[in-house]
Coordinates of C-alpha atoms in Angstrom, one line a residue:
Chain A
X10 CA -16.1 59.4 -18.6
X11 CA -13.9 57.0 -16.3
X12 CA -15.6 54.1 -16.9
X13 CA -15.5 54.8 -21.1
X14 CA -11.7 55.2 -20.7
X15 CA -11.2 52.1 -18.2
X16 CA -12.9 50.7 -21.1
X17 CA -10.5 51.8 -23.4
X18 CA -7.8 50.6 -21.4
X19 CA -9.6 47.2 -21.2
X20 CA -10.0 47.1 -24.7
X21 CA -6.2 48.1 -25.8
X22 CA -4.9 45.2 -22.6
X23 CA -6.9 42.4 -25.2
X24 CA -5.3 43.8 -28.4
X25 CA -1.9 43.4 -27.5
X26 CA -2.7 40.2 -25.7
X27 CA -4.5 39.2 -29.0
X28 CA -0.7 40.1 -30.9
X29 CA 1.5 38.4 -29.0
X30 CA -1.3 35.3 -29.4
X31 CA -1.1 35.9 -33.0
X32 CA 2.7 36.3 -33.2
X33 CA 3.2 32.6 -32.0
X34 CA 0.6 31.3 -34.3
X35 CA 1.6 33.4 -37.5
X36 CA 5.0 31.2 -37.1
X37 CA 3.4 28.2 -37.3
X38 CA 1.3 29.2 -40.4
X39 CA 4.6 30.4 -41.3
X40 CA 6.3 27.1 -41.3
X41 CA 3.3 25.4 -43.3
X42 CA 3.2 28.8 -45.6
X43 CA 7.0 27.9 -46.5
X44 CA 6.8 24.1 -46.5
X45 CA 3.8 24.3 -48.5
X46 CA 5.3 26.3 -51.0
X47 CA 8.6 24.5 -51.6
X48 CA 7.3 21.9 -51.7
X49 CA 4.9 22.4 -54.5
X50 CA 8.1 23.9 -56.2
X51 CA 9.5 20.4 -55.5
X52 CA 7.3 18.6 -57.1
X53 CA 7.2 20.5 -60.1
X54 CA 10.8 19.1 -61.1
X55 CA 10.0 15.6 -59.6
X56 CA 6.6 13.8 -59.6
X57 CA 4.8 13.1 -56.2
X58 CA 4.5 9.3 -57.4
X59 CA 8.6 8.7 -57.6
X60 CA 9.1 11.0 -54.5
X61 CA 6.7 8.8 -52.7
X62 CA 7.0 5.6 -53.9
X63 CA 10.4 5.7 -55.3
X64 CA 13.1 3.1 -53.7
X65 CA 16.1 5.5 -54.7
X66 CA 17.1 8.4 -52.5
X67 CA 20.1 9.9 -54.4
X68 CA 19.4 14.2 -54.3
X69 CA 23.4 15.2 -54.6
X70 CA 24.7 12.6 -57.4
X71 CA 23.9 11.9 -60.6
X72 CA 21.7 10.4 -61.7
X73 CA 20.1 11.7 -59.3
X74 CA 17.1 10.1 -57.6
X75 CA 14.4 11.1 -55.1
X76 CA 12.3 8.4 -53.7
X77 CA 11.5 9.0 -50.0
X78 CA 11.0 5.2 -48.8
X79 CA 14.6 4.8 -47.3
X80 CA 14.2 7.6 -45.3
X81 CA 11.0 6.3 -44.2
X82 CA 11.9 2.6 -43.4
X83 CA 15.2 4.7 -41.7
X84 CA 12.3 6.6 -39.4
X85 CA 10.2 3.3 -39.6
X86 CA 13.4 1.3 -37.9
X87 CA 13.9 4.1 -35.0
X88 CA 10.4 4.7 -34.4
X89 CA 9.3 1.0 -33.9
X90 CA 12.8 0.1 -32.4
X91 CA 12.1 2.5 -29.9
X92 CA 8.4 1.9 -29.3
X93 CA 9.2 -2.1 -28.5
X94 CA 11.7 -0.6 -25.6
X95 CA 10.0 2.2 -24.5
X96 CA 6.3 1.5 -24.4
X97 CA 6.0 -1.8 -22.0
X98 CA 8.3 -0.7 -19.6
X99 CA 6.8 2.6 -19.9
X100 CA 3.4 1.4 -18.7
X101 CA 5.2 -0.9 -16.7
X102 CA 7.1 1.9 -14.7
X103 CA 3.5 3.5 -14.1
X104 CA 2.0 0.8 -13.2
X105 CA 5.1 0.4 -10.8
X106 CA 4.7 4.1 -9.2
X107 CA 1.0 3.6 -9.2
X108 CA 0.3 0.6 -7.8
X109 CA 3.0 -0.8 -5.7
X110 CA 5.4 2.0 -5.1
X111 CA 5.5 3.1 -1.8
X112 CA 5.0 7.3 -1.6
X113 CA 8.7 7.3 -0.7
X114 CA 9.8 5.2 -3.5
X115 CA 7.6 7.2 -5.7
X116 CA 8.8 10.7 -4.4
X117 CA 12.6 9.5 -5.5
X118 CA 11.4 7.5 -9.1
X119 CA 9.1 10.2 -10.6
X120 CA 12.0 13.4 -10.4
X121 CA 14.5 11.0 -11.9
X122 CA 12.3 10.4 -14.6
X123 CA 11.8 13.4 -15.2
X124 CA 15.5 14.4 -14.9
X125 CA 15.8 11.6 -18.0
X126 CA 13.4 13.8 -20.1
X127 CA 15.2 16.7 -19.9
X128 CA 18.7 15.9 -20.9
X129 CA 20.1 17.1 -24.0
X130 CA 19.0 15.0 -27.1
X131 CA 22.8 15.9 -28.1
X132 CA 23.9 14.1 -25.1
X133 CA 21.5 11.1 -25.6
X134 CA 23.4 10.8 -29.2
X135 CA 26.9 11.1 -27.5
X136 CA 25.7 8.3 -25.4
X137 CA 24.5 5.9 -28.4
X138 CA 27.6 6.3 -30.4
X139 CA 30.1 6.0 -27.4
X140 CA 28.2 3.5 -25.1
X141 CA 25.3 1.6 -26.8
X142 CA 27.2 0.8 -30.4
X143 CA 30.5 -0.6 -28.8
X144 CA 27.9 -2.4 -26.4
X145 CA 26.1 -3.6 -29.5
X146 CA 29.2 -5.0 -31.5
X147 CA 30.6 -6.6 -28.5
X148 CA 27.7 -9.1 -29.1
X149 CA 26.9 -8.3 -32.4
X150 CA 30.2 -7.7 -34.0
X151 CA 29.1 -7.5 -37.5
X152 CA 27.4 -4.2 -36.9
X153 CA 27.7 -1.0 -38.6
X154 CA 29.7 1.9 -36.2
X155 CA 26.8 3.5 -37.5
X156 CA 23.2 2.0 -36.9
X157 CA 19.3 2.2 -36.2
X158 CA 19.9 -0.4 -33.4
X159 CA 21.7 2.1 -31.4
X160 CA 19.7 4.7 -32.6
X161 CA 16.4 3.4 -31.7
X162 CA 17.5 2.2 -28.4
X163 CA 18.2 5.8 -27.3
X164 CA 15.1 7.2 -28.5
X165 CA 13.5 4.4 -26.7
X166 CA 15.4 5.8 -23.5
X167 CA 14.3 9.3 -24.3
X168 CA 10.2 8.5 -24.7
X169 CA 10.2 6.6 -22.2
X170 CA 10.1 9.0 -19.6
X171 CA 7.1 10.9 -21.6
X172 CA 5.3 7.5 -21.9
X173 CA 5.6 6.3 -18.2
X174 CA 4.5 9.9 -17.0
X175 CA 1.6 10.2 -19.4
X176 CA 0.5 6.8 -18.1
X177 CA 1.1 7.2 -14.5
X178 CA -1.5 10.3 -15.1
X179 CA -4.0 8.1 -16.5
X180 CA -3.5 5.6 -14.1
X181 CA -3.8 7.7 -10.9
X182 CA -7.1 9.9 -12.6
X183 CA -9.0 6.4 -12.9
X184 CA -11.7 6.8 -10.1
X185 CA -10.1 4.9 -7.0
X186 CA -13.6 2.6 -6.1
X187 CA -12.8 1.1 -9.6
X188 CA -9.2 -0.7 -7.7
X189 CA -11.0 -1.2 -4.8
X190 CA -13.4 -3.4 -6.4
X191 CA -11.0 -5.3 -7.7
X192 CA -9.3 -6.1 -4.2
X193 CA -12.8 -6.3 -3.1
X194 CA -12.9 -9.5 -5.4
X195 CA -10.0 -10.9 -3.4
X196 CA -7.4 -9.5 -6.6
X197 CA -3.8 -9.8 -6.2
X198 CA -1.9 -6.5 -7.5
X199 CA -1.0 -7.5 -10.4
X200 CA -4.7 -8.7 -11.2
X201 CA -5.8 -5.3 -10.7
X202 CA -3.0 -3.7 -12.7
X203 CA -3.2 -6.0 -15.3
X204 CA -7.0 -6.4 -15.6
X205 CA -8.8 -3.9 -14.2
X206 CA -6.5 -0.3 -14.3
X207 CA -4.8 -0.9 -17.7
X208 CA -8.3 -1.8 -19.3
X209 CA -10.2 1.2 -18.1
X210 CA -6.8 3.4 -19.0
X211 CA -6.3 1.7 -22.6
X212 CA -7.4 5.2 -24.4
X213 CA -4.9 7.2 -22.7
X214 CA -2.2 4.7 -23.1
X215 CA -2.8 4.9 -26.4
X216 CA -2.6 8.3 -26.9
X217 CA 0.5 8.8 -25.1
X218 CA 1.8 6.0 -26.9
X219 CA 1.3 8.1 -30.0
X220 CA 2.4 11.2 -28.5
X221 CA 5.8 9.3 -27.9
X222 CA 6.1 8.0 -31.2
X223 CA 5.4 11.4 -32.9
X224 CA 8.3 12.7 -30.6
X225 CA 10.1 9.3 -32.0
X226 CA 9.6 10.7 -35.4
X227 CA 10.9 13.9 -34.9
X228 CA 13.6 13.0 -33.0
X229 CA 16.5 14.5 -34.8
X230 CA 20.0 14.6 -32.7
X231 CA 20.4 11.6 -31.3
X232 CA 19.8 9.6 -34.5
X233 CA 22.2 11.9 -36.5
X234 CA 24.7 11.2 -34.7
X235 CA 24.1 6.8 -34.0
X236 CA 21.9 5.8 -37.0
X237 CA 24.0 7.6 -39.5
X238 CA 23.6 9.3 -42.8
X239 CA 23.2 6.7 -45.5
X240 CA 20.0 6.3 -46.8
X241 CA 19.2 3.1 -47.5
X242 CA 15.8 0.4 -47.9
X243 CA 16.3 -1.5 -45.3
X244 CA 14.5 -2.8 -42.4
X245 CA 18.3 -4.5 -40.9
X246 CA 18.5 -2.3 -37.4
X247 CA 22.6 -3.3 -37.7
X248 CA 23.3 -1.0 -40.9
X249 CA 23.8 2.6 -41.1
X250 CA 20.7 4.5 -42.0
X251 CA 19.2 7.6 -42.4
X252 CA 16.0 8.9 -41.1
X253 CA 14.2 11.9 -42.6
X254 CA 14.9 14.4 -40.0
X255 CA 18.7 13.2 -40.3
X256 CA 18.2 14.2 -44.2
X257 CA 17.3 17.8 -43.4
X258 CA 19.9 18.0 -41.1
X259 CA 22.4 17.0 -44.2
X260 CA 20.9 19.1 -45.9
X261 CA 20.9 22.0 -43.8
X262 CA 24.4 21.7 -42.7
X263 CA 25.8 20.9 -45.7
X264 CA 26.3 23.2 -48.9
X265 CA 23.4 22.5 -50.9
X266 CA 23.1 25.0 -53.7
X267 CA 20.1 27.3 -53.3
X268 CA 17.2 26.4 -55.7
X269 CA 17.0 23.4 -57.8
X270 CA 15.7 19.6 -56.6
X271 CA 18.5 18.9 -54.6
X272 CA 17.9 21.8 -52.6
X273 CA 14.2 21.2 -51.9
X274 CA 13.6 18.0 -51.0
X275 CA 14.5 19.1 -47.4
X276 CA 11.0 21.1 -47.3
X277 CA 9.7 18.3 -49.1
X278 CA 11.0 15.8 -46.3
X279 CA 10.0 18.6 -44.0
X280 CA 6.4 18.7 -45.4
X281 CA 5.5 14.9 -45.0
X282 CA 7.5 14.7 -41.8
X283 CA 5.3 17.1 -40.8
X284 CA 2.1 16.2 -41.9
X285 CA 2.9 12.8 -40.4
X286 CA 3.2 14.0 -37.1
X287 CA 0.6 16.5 -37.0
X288 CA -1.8 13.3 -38.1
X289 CA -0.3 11.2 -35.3
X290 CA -0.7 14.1 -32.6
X291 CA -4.3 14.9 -33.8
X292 CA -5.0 11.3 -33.2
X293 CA -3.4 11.1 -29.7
X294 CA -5.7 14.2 -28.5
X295 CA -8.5 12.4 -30.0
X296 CA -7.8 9.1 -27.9
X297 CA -7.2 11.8 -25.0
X298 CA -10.3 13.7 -24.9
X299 CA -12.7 10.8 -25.7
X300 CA -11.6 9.3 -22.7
X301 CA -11.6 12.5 -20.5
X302 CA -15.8 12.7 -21.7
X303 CA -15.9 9.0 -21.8
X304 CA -16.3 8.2 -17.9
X305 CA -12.8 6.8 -17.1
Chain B
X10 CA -39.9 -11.3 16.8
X11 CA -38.5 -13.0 20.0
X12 CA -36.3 -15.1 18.2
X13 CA -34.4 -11.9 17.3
X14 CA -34.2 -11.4 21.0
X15 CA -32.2 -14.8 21.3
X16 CA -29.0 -14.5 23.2
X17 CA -27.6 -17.2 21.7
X18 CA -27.5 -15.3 18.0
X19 CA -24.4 -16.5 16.5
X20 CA -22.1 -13.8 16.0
X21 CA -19.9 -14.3 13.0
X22 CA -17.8 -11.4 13.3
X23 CA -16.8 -9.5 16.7
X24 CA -15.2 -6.5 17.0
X25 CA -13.3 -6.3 20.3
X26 CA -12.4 -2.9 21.1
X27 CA -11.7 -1.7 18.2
X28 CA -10.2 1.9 17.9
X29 CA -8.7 3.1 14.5
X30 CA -6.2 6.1 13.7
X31 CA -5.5 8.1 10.6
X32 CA -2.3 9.7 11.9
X33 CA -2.9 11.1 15.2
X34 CA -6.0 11.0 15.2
X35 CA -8.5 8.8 16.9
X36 CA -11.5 8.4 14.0
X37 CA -13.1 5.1 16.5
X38 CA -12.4 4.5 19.8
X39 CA -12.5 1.2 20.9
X40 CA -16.0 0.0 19.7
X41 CA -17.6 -3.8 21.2
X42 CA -20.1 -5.1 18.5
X43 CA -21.4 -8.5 17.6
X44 CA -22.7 -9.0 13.7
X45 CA -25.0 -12.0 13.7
X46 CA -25.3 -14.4 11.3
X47 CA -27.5 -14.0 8.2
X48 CA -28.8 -10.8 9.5
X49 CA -28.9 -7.1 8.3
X50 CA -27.0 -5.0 10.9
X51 CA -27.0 -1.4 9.9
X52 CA -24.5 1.4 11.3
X53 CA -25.9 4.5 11.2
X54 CA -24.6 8.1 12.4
X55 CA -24.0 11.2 11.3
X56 CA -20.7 12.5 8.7
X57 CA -17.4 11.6 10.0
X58 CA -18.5 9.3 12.8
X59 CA -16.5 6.9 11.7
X60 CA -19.3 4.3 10.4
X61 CA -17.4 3.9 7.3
X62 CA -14.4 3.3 8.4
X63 CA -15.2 0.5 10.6
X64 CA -17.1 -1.3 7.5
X65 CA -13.8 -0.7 5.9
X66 CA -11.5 -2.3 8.4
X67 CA -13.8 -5.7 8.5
X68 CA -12.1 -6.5 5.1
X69 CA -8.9 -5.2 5.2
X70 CA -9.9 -2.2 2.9
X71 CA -8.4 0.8 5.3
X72 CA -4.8 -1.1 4.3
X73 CA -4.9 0.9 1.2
X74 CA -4.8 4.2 3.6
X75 CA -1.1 4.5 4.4
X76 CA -1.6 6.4 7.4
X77 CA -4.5 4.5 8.7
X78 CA -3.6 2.3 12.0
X79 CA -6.0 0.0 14.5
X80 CA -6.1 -1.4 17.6
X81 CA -8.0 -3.8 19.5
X82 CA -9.6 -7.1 16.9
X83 CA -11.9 -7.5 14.5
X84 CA -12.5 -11.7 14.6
X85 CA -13.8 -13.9 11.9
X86 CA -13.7 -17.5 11.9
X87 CA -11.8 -17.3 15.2
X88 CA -8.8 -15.3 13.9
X89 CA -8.1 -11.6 14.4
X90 CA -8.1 -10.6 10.9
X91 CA -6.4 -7.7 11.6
X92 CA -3.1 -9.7 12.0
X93 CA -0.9 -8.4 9.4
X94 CA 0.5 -12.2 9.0
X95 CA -3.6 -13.0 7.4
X96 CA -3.9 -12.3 3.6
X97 CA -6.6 -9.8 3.0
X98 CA -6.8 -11.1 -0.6
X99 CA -8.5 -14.4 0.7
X100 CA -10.3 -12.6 3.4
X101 CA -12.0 -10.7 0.7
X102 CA -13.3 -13.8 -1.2
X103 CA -15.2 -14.4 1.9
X104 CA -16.0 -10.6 2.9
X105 CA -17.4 -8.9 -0.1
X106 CA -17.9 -5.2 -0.3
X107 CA -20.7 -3.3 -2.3
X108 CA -19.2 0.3 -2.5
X109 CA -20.7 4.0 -2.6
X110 CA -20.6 4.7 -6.3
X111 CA -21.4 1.5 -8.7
X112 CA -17.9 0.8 -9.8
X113 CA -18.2 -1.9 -12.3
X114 CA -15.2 -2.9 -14.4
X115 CA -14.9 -1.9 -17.8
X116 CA -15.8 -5.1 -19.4
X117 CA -18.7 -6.8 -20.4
X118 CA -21.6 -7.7 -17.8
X119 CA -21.0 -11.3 -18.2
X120 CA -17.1 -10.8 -17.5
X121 CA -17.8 -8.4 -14.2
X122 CA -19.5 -11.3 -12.9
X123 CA -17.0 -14.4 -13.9
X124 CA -13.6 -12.0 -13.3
X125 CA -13.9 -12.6 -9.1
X126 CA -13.8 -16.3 -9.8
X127 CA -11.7 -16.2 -12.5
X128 CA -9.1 -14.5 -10.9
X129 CA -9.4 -16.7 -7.9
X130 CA -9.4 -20.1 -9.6
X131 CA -12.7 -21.2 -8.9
X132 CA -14.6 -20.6 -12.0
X133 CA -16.5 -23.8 -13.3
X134 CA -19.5 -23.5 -15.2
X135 CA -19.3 -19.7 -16.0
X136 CA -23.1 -19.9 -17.6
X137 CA -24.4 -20.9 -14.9
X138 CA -23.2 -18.5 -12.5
X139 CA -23.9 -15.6 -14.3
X140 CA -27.1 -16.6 -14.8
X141 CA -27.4 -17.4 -11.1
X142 CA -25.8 -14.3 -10.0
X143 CA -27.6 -12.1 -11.7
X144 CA -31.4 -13.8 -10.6
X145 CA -29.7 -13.4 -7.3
X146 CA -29.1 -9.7 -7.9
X147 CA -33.0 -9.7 -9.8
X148 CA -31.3 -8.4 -12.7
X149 CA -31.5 -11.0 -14.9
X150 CA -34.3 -10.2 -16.6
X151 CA -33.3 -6.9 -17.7
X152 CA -29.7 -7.9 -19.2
X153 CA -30.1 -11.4 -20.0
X154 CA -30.2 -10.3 -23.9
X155 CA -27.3 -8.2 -23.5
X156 CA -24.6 -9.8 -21.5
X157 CA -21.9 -9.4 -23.7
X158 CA -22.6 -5.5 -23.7
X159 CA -20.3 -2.9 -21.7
X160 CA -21.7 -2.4 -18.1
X161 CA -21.0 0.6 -18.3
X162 CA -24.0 1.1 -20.5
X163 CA -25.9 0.0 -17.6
X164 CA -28.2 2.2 -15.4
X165 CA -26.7 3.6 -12.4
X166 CA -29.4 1.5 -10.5
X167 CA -28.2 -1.6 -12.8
X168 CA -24.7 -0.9 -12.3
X169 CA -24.9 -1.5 -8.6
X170 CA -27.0 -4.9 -8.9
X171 CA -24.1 -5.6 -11.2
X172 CA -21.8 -5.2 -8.1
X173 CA -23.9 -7.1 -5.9
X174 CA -24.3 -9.6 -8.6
X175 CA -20.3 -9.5 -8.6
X176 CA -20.1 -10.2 -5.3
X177 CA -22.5 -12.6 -5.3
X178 CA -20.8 -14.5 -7.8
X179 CA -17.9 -14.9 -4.8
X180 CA -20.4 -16.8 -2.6
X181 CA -18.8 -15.3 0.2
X182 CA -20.7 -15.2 3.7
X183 CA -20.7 -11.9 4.5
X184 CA -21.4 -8.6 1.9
X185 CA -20.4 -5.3 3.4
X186 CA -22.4 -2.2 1.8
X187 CA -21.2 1.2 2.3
X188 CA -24.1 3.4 1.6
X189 CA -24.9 1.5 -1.6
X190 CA -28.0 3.3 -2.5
X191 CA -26.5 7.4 -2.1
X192 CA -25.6 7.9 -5.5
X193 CA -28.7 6.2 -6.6
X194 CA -32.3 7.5 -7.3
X195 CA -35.7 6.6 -4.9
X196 CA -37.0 3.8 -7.8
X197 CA -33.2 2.2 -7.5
X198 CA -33.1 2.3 -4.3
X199 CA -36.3 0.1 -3.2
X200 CA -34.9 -2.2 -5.7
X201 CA -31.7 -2.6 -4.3
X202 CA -33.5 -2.7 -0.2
X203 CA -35.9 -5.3 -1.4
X204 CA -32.7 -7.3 -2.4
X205 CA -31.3 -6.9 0.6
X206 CA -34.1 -8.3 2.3
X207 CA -33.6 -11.4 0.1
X208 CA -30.1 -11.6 0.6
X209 CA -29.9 -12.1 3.9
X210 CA -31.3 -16.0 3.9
X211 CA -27.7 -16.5 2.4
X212 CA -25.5 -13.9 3.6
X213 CA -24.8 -11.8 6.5
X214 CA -25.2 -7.9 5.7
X215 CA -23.5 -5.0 7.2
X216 CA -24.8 -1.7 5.8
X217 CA -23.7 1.8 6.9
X218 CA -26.3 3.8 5.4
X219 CA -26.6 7.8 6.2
X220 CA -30.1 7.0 5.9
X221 CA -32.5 6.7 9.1
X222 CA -35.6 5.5 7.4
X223 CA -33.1 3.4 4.8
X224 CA -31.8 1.4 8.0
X225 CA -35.3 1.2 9.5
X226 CA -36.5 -0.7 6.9
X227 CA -34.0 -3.3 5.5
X228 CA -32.1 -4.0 9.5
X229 CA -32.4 -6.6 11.8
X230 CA -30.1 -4.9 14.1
X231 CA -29.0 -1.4 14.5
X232 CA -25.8 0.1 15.9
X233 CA -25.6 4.3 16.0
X234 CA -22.4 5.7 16.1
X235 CA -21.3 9.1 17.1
X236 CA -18.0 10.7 17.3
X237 CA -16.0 7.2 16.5
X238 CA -18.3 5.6 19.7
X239 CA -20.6 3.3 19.7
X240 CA -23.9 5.0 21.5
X241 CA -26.0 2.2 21.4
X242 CA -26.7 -1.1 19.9
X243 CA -30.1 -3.1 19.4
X244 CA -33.0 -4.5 16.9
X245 CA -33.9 -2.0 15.3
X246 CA -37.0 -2.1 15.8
X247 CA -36.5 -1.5 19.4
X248 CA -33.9 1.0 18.8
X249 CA -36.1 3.5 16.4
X250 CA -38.9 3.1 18.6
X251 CA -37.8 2.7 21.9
X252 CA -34.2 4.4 21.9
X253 CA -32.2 4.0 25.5
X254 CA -29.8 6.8 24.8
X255 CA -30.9 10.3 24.9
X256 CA -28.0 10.9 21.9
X257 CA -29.7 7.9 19.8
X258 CA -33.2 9.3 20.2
X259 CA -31.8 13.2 19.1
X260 CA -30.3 11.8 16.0
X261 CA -33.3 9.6 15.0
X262 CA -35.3 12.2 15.7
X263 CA -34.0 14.7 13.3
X264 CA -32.5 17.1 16.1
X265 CA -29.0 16.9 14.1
X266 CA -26.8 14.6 12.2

């Protein structure tokens, strides 16, 4: 009798853990419900090829056009910007903490960093359009008050963080004999660092490279508020721009009639924002777990 | 036999009482040994006595241990190479180390052998010495079709004739080995003992090994350590068969360790 109702009991524990499980995924299938169907009403008022490959991105005035591709060179500019900052001196900073870092240095660096990663992306914004653009046009005067410079300089600042951590994990799980034999060999530092540990690490940097830039891609507040709101083709970091999350913020704030193209194209931004980071996150935990089962 | 016995051996590295510390405490206490030139001198004991360690501190390895101090000298070439103002890095070229686990570099054979003397600026006919290494290392044969593979494809047996090889490759004078066979299986491990026994024409060899009948068979010289002492030093021969110390003859014996 007992043991049929501690089984009971057991059994009931796993079904509402089980909800609550299925609570946080229903949202996301959710999410990809309602992207999936708005967009498919998108794209029955404008054809996937001119959303896709068309040059124009004019959804409020008429004539009204809805190619995608300045939003995506807009995204293109911030994400690459910020990759060219963020990722050498990210794996520089690891190899930093990891290799020549003494454990005091390290025990001061690594909260910092960390401290970097968790400040409002608001505040990260605040600080492109009131710091890094004046800072900009004092040597670049001819730029726009609004730009992807500035832009993809703080979202360089704000993957950073994410890049040097994931790195300085891969660095320290590498099996310690592997350095040793390099300064068996008679290897300076730097040899090692350079030769042997960023090698034998290269999956892992990889993937946490493309974590970063999925978080690049996504990045939403900081480049509202520096890169601007004007789409436009252009791969000129000094202009204003707009990047596709910026879009839906437009979009979201502004008053946007219900129904109609105008309307939708933020789930149809939405949707291939999406599906462009969930590729690039895929991949990353790819790169990850091959090199967690590939020996180093 | 008797030459073995000669006095006049010429010691190329001394330890001069020798006593190393991780923090507080004392892991050797000041240990007196000669290793002769172009012989095998094995360091034997049981866990923890230390044996490592002092293998470790003959090139400069136990710097990488932040809370790891010595005292006393270690001398090579007539310095103290323990004197912070020496540079490990070109110690090492000289003093090359053959570790635990096969740790080969994830790069091709052929660069595992060339990236020592590439690194160090002495690479010339890079051919040559990987072909030389690796006869030198007798594992020529078995990779010579594939040098441009991963050695990390490599057998675990392979991988650690690659290090040798590697180290090889240096032409340094003296090749420490800490317990190069224990992650290896019986077939690997004659391999890698009969090399030894070729080795030692050109090189000096110091080999801690946890493995009594190991050291028997590839030493010239024996030196057991217990409790971060040194119990007793001799050819081995005369030390396995004919063991002064009660201690020695316990742990040879089987009676622990």
């Amino acid at each position: 009798m007992t043991t049929d109702r501690l089984k009971i009991y057991d059994y009931s524990i796993a079904l509402v853990l089980l909800a609550i499980t299925l609570i946080s995924v229903s949202v996301t299938i959710v999410i990809m419900g309602i992207l999936g169907i708005e967009s498919y009403n998108f794209f029955q008022l404008v054809p996937v090829t001119d959303f896709l490959f068309g040059t124009q991105w004019e959804p409020f005035l008429e004539p009204k056009s809805f190619g995608v591709l300045p939003l995506i060179t807009g995204t293109l500019i911030i994400v690459i910007g910020s990759s060219i900052i963020a990722i050498p001196s990210g794996i520089v900073i690891a190899a930093y903490l990891n290799e020549y870092a003494s454990k005091k240095t390290r025990k001061i660096i690594k909260p910092l960093l960390e401290i970097l990663a968790g400040i409002p992306t608001v505040v990260y914004g605040y600080f492109a359009l009131t710091f890094i653009t004046p800072l900009i046009r004092n040597f670049l005067p001819d730029t726009q008050v609004f730009n992807g410079l500035s832009g993809a300089i703080v979202v360089g600042i704000m993957i950073l963080p994410m890049i040097s951590s994931l790195c300085d994990d891969a660095f320290s799980s590498l099996p310690s004999s592997l350095k040793q034999g390099g300064y068996a060999l008679g290897a300076m530092p730097f040899e090692v660092v350079s030769q042997v540990i960023i090698p034998a690490a290269k999956n892992r940097i990889g993937a946490s490279v493309i974590l970063a830039m999925s978080r690049a891609i996504g990045e939403t507040m900081a480049v509202t508020l520096a890169a601007g709101a004007t789409a436009k083709l252009t791969l000129n970091p000094l202009e204003s721009i707009q990047t596709m999350t910026a879009f839906i913020v437009q979009v979201s704030l502004g008053d946007t009639q219900q129904g109609g193209a105008a309307y939708l194209t933020c789930f149809s931004v939405a949707g291939l924002l999406f599906l462009i980071t969930f590729l690039l996150n895929i991949v990353g935990h790819k790169l990850m777990t091959q090199s967690k089962h590939g020996g180093f | 036999m008797t030459e073995l016995k000669d006095k006049d051996q010429q010691a190329i590295i001394q330890l001069k009482d020798l006593s190393i510390f991780y923090g507080d405490n004392q892991a050797v206490n000041k240990i007196n040994l000669d290793f002769y030139k172009n012989k095998v001198t094995a360091i034997i004991g049981p866990s923890g006595c230390g044996k490592s360690t002092v293998l470790r501190s003959i090139n400069r390895m136990n710097d990488f241990i932040d809370i790891l101090h010595t005292k006393g000298e270690v001398v090579y070439e007539n310095q103290n190479i323990l004197d912070k103002n020496l540079d490990p890095t070109r110690l090492r070229r000289d003093i090359g180390m053959v570790f635990q686990r096969p740790n080969p570099f994830p790069k091709s054979i052929y660069n595992n052998i060339i990236w020592g003397p590439k690194i160090n600026g002495f690479l010339k006919n890079p051919d040559e010495l990987v072909e030389k290494s690796l006869r030198r290392a007798a594992l020529w044969d078995e990779v010579k079709d594939r040098l441009h593979d991963s050695a990390l494809g490599l057998s675990g047996g392979q991988q650690q004739r690659l290090c040798i090889a590697r180290t090889v490759a240096m032409n340094p004078s003296v090749i420490l080995m800490d317990e190069p066979c224990s992650a290896l299986d019986p077939k690997a491990t004659i391999r890698i003992e009969n090399l030894i026994d070729e080795l030692k024409d050109d090189y000096t060899i110091l080999i801690v090994t946890h493995n009594m009948q190991q050291a028997a068979r590839v030493s010239d010289y024996t030196a057991f350590l217990y409790e971060g002492e040194l119990v007793e030093f001799g050819e081995t021969d005369g030390l396995f068969t004919n063991p002064v110390e009660k201690q020695t003859e316990d742990y040879i014996t089987g009676r622990f360790g």
